[in-house]
Coordinates of C-alpha atoms and ligand atoms in Angstrom, one line a residue:
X167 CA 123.7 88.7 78.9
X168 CA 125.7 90.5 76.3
X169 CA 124.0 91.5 73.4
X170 CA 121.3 92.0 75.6
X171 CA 121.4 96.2 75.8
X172 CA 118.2 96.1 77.9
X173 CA 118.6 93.4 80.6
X174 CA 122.2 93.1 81.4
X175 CA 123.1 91.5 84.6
X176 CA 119.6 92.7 86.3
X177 CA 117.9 91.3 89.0
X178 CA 114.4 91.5 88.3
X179 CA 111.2 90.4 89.4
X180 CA 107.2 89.2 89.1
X181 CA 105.3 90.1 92.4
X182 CA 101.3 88.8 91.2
X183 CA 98.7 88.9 94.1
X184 CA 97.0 86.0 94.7
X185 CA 93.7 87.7 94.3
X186 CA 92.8 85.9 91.0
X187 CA 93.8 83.5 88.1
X188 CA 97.2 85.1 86.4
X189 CA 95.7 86.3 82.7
X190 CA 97.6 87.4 79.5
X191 CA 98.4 90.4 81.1
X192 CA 100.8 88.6 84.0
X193 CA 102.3 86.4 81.3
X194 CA 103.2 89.1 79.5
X195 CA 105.1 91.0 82.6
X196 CA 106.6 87.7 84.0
X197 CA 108.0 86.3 80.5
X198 CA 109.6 90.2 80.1
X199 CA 111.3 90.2 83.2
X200 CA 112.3 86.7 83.2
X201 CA 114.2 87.6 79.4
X202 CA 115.5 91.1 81.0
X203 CA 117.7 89.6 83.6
X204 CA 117.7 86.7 87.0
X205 CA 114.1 86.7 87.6
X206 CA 112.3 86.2 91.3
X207 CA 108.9 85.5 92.1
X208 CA 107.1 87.2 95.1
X209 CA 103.9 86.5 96.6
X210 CA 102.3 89.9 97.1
X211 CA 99.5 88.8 99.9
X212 CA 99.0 91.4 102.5
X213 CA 95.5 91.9 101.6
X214 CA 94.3 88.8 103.9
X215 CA 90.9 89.5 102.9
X216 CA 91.4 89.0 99.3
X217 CA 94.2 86.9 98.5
X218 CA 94.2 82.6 99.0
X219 CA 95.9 79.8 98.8
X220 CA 94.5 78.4 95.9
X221 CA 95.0 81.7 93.5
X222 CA 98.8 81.1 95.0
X223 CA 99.2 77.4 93.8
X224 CA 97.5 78.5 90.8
X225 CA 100.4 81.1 90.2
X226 CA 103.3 78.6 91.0
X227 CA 101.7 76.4 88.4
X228 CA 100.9 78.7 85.5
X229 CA 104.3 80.1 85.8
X230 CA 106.2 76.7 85.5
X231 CA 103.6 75.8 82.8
X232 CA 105.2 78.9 80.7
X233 CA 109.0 77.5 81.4
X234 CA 110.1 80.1 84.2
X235 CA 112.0 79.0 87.3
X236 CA 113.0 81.1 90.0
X237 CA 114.8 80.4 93.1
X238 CA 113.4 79.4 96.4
X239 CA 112.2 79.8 99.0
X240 CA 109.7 82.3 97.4
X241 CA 109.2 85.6 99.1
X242 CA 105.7 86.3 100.7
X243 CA 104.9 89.2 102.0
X244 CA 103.0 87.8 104.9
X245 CA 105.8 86.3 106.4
X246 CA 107.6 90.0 106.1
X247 CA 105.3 91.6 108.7
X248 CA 108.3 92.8 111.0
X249 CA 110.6 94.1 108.1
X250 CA 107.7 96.4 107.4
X251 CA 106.8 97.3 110.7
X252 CA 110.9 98.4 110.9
X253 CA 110.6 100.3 108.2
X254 CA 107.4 101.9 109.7
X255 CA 109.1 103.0 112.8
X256 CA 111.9 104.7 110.9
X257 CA 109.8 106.8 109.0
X258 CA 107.5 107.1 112.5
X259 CA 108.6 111.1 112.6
X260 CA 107.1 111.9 108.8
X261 CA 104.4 109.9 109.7
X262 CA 100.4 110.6 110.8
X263 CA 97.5 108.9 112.1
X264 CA 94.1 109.5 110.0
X265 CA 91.0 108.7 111.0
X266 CA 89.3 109.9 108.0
X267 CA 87.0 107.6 105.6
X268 CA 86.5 107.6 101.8
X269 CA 83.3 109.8 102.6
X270 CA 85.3 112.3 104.8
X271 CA 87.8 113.0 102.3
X272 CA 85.0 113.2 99.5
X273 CA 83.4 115.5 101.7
X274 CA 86.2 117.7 102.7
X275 CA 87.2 117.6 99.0
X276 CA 84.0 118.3 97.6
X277 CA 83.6 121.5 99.3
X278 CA 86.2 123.6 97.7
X279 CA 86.0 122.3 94.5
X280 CA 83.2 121.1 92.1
X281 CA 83.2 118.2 89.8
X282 CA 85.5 115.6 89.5
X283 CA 87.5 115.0 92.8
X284 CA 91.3 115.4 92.0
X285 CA 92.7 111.8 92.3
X286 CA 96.2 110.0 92.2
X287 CA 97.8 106.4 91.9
X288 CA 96.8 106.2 95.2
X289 CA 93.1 107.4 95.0
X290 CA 91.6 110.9 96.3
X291 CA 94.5 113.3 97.1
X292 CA 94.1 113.2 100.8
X293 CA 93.3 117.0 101.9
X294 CA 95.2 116.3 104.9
X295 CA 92.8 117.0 107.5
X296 CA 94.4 114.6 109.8
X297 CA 98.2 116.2 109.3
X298 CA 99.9 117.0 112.3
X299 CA 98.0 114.7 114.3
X300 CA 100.3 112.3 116.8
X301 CA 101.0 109.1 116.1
X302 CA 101.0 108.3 119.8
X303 CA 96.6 109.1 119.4
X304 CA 96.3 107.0 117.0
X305 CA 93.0 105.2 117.2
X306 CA 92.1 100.9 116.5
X307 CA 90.8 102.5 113.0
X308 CA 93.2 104.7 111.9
X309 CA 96.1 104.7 109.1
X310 CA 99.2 105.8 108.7
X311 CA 100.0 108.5 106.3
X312 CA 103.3 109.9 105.1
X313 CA 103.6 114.0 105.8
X314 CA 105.1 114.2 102.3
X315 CA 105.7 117.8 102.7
X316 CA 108.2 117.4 105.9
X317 CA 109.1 114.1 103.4
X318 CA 110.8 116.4 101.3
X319 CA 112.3 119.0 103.6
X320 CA 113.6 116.2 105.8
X321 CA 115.9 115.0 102.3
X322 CA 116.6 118.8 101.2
X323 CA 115.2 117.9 98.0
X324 CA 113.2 119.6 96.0
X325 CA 112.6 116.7 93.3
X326 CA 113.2 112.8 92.9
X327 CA 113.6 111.3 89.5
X328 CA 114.3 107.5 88.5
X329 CA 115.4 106.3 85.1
X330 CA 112.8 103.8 82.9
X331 CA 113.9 101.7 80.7
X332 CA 111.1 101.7 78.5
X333 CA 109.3 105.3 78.2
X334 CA 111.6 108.0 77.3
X335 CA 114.8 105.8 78.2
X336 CA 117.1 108.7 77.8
X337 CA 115.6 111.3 80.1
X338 CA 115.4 110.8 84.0
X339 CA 112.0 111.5 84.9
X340 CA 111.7 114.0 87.8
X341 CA 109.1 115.0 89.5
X342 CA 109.0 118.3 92.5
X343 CA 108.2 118.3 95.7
X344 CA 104.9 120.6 95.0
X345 CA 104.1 118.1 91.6
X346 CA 104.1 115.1 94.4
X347 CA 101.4 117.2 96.8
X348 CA 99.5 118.1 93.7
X349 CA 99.4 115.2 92.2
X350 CA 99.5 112.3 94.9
X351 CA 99.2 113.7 98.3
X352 CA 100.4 112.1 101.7
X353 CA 100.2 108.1 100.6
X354 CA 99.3 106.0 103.1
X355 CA 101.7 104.0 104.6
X356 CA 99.8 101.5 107.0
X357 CA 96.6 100.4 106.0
X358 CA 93.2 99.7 108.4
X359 CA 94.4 96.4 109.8
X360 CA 97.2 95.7 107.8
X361 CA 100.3 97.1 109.5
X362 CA 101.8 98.1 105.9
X363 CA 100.7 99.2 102.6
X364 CA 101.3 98.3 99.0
X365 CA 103.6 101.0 98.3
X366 CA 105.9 100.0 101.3
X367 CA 105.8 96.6 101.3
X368 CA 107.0 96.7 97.5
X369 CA 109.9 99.1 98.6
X370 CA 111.3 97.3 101.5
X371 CA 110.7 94.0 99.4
X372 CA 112.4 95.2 96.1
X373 CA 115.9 96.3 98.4
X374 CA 115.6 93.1 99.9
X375 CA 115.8 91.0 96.7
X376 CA 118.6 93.2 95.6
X377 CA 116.1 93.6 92.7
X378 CA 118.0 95.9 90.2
X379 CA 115.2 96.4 87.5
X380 CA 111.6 96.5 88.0
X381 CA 109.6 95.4 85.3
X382 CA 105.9 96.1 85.3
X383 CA 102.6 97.3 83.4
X384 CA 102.4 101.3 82.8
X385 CA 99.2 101.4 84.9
X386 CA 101.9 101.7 87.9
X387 CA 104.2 104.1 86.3
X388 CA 103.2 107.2 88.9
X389 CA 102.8 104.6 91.5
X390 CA 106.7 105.1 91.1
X391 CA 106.9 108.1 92.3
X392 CA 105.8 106.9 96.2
X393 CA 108.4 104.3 95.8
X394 CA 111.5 106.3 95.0
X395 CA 110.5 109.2 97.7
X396 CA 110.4 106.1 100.1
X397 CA 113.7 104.6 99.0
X398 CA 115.2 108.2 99.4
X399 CA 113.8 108.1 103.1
X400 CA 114.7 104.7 103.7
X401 CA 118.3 104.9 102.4
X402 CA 117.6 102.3 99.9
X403 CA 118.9 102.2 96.0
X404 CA 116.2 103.2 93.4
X405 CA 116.3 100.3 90.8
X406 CA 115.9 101.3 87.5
X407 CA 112.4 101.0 86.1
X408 CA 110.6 99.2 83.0
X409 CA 107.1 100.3 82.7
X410 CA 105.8 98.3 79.7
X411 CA 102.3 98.3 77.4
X412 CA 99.5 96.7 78.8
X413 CA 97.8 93.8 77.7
X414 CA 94.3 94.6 76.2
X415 CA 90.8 92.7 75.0
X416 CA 89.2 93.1 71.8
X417 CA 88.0 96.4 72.6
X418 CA 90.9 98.0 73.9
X419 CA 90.3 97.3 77.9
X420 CA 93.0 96.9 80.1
X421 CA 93.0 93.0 81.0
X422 CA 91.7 92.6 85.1
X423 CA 91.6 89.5 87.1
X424 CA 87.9 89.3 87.0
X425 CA 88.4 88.5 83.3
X426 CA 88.7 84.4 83.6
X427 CA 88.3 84.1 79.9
X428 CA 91.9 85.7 79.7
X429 CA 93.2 83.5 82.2
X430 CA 96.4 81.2 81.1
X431 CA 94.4 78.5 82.2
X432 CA 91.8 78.4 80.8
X433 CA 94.2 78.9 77.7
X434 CA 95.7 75.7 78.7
X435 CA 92.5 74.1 78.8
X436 CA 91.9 74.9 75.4
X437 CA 95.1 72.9 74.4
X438 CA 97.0 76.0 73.8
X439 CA 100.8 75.7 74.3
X440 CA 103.3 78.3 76.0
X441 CA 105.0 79.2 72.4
X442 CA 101.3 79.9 72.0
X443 CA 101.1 82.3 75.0
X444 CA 103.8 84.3 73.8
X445 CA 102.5 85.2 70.6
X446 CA 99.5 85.8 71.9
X447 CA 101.0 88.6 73.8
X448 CA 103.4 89.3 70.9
X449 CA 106.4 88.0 72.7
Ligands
LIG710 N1 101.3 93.1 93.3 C1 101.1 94.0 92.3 C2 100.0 93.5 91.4 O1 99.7 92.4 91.3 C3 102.3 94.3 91.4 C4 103.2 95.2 92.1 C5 104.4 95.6 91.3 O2 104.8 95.0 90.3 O3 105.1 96.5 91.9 O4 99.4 94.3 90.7

C-alpha cells in the first residue's frame, strides 16, 4: 500500500486460541494487522485440553462481525502435527528429555537462591538438571527442551537480533548468547502430551504462511527471542516484528480471556457497532 510506511506489501497475521471469547484486546491486534498488510487467520489449538470448537466459531464470527476476511482454508495447528514433529527431529541433536516438574525446578532453584525465583517468557529459568540427558531415554512424561547453549555454538553466533516495527524501530534489538541463558533458559520444545510447544508451532507456522510481519501485544515481545533462535536453527527467515500497546480495563489491567465483560460479543449484544469497536480501542 503506498503511503503506507508501516505495512507495505506484508503478509501478516492473527493466531487467537480458542480458549475463550476474543475481547478488546484481540480486536485491537486483528484490526492492526489486517490495516498493516494481507492478513491470515490461524487457529492456535494445540492445547486440546483447553481450546473448543465453540470458542473457534466464536472467533470466525466476531472477526467477520468487525469486516476482516482472510483466505481459506484457515490454518489450525492441530491438523500441523507432522510439520512440527519434522521440525522436532531436525533440531533432535540440541535437544533433551526432562523429567523434571514445576516443584523440581522450584526446588532445585530455590536452593541457591532466596526470594523470588528468576523467571522468563517461558516461566522458571530451567536450571537444567535434565541437560545432557538422551533423547533416546526419554520417558511417557517427559519434555523436550532446547540445549540453548550448544543452540548457539552450533550457529557460531554469539547474538540474534530482529527488527520491530513499533518499539525503537530504528535499532535491531540483539540479544547474546549468555543474555538468552540468563534470562530465558532452555525453552521447551515438546510439551507433556503435546508433541510441540507454543514457541515452535508459531515458528514453523509463521514460515509456512510466508508471514512477513508479525503483529502482536508487547506481553510477547521476549517471547521473540525463542522464536528468532529457532528460525536461525531451522533455516527459516525472521519476519519483522510489531509489538504493539496492550489493551487495558479501567484500572490499568492487561485485558485476559476470563474477562467476558470485554468480550466483542457481548459488545455486540449491547447494540454496539464495529466503527464502535475501533474507537473503543482508539483505532
Ligand atoms: N496464540 C497466541 C495467543 O492467543 C498468540 C501467538 C502470537 O501471536 O504469536 O496469545
Amino acid at each position: 500500500m503506498a503511503g503506507d510506511p508501516i505495512g507495505a506489501g506484508a503478509v501478516t497475521r492473527f493466531a487467537p486460541s480458542p480458549t475463550g471469547l476474543l475481547h478488546l484486546g484481540h480486536a485491537f491486534s486483528a484490526l492492526t494487522a489486517a490495516a498493516q498488510g494481507r492478513f491470515h487467520l490461524r487457529i492456535e489449538d494445540i492445547d486440546r485440553d483447553r481450546c473448543c470448537p465453540e470458542y473457534e466459531a466464536a472467533i470466525y464470527e466476531d472477526l467477520a462481525w468487525l469486516g476482516l476476511d482472510w483466505p481459506q482454508p484457515v490454518m489450525r495447528q492441530s491438523d500441523r502435527m507432522p510439520a512440527y514433529a519434522a521440525a522436532l527431529a531436525r533440531l533432535a541433536p540440541l535437544t533433551y528429555p526432562c523429567r523434571c516438574r514445576r516443584g523440581d525446578i522450584r526446588a532445585a532453584l530455590s536452593a541457591p537462591q532466596e526470594g523470588v525465583l528468576p523467571a522468563g517468557p517461558d516461566g522458571l529459568i530451567y536450571p537444567g538438571t535434565c541437560r545432557g540427558r538422551d533423547l533416546r531415554d526419554a520417558g511417557q512424561g517427559d519434555v523436550i527442551r532446547l540445549d540453548v547453549g550448544r543452540a548457539f555454538d552450533s550457529l557460531g553466533l554469539d547474538r540474534i537480533g530482529f527488527h520491530d516495527r513499533t518499539i525503537m524501530p530504528d535499532q535491531t534489538h540483539s540479544l547474546t548468547a549468555a543474555e538468552f541463558l540468563e534470562g530465558i533458559g532452555d525453552v521447551i520444545l515438546s510439551r507433556r502430551g503435546m508433541g510441540t510447544s507454543y514457541h515452535l508451532a508459531v515458528v514453523v507456522d509463521d514460515a509456512a504462511q510466508g508471514i512477513t510481519l508479525v503483529t502482536r501485544g508487547k506481553d510477547l515481545f521476549d517471547s521473540t527471542w525463542i522464536h528468532v533462535l529457532l528460525q536461525r536453527l531451522l533455516d527459516l527467515p525472521t519476519p519483522d516484528y510489531a509489538h504493539h500497546r496492550l489493551i487495558r480495563d479501567a484500572e490499568g489491567r492487561r485485558l485476559a480471556k476470563r474477562d467476558d465483560a470485554r468480550a466483542i460479543r457481548h459488545y455486540r449484544g449491547e447494540g454496539a457497532t464495529p466503527a464502535d469497536i475501533r474507537r473503543m480501542v482508539g483505532l
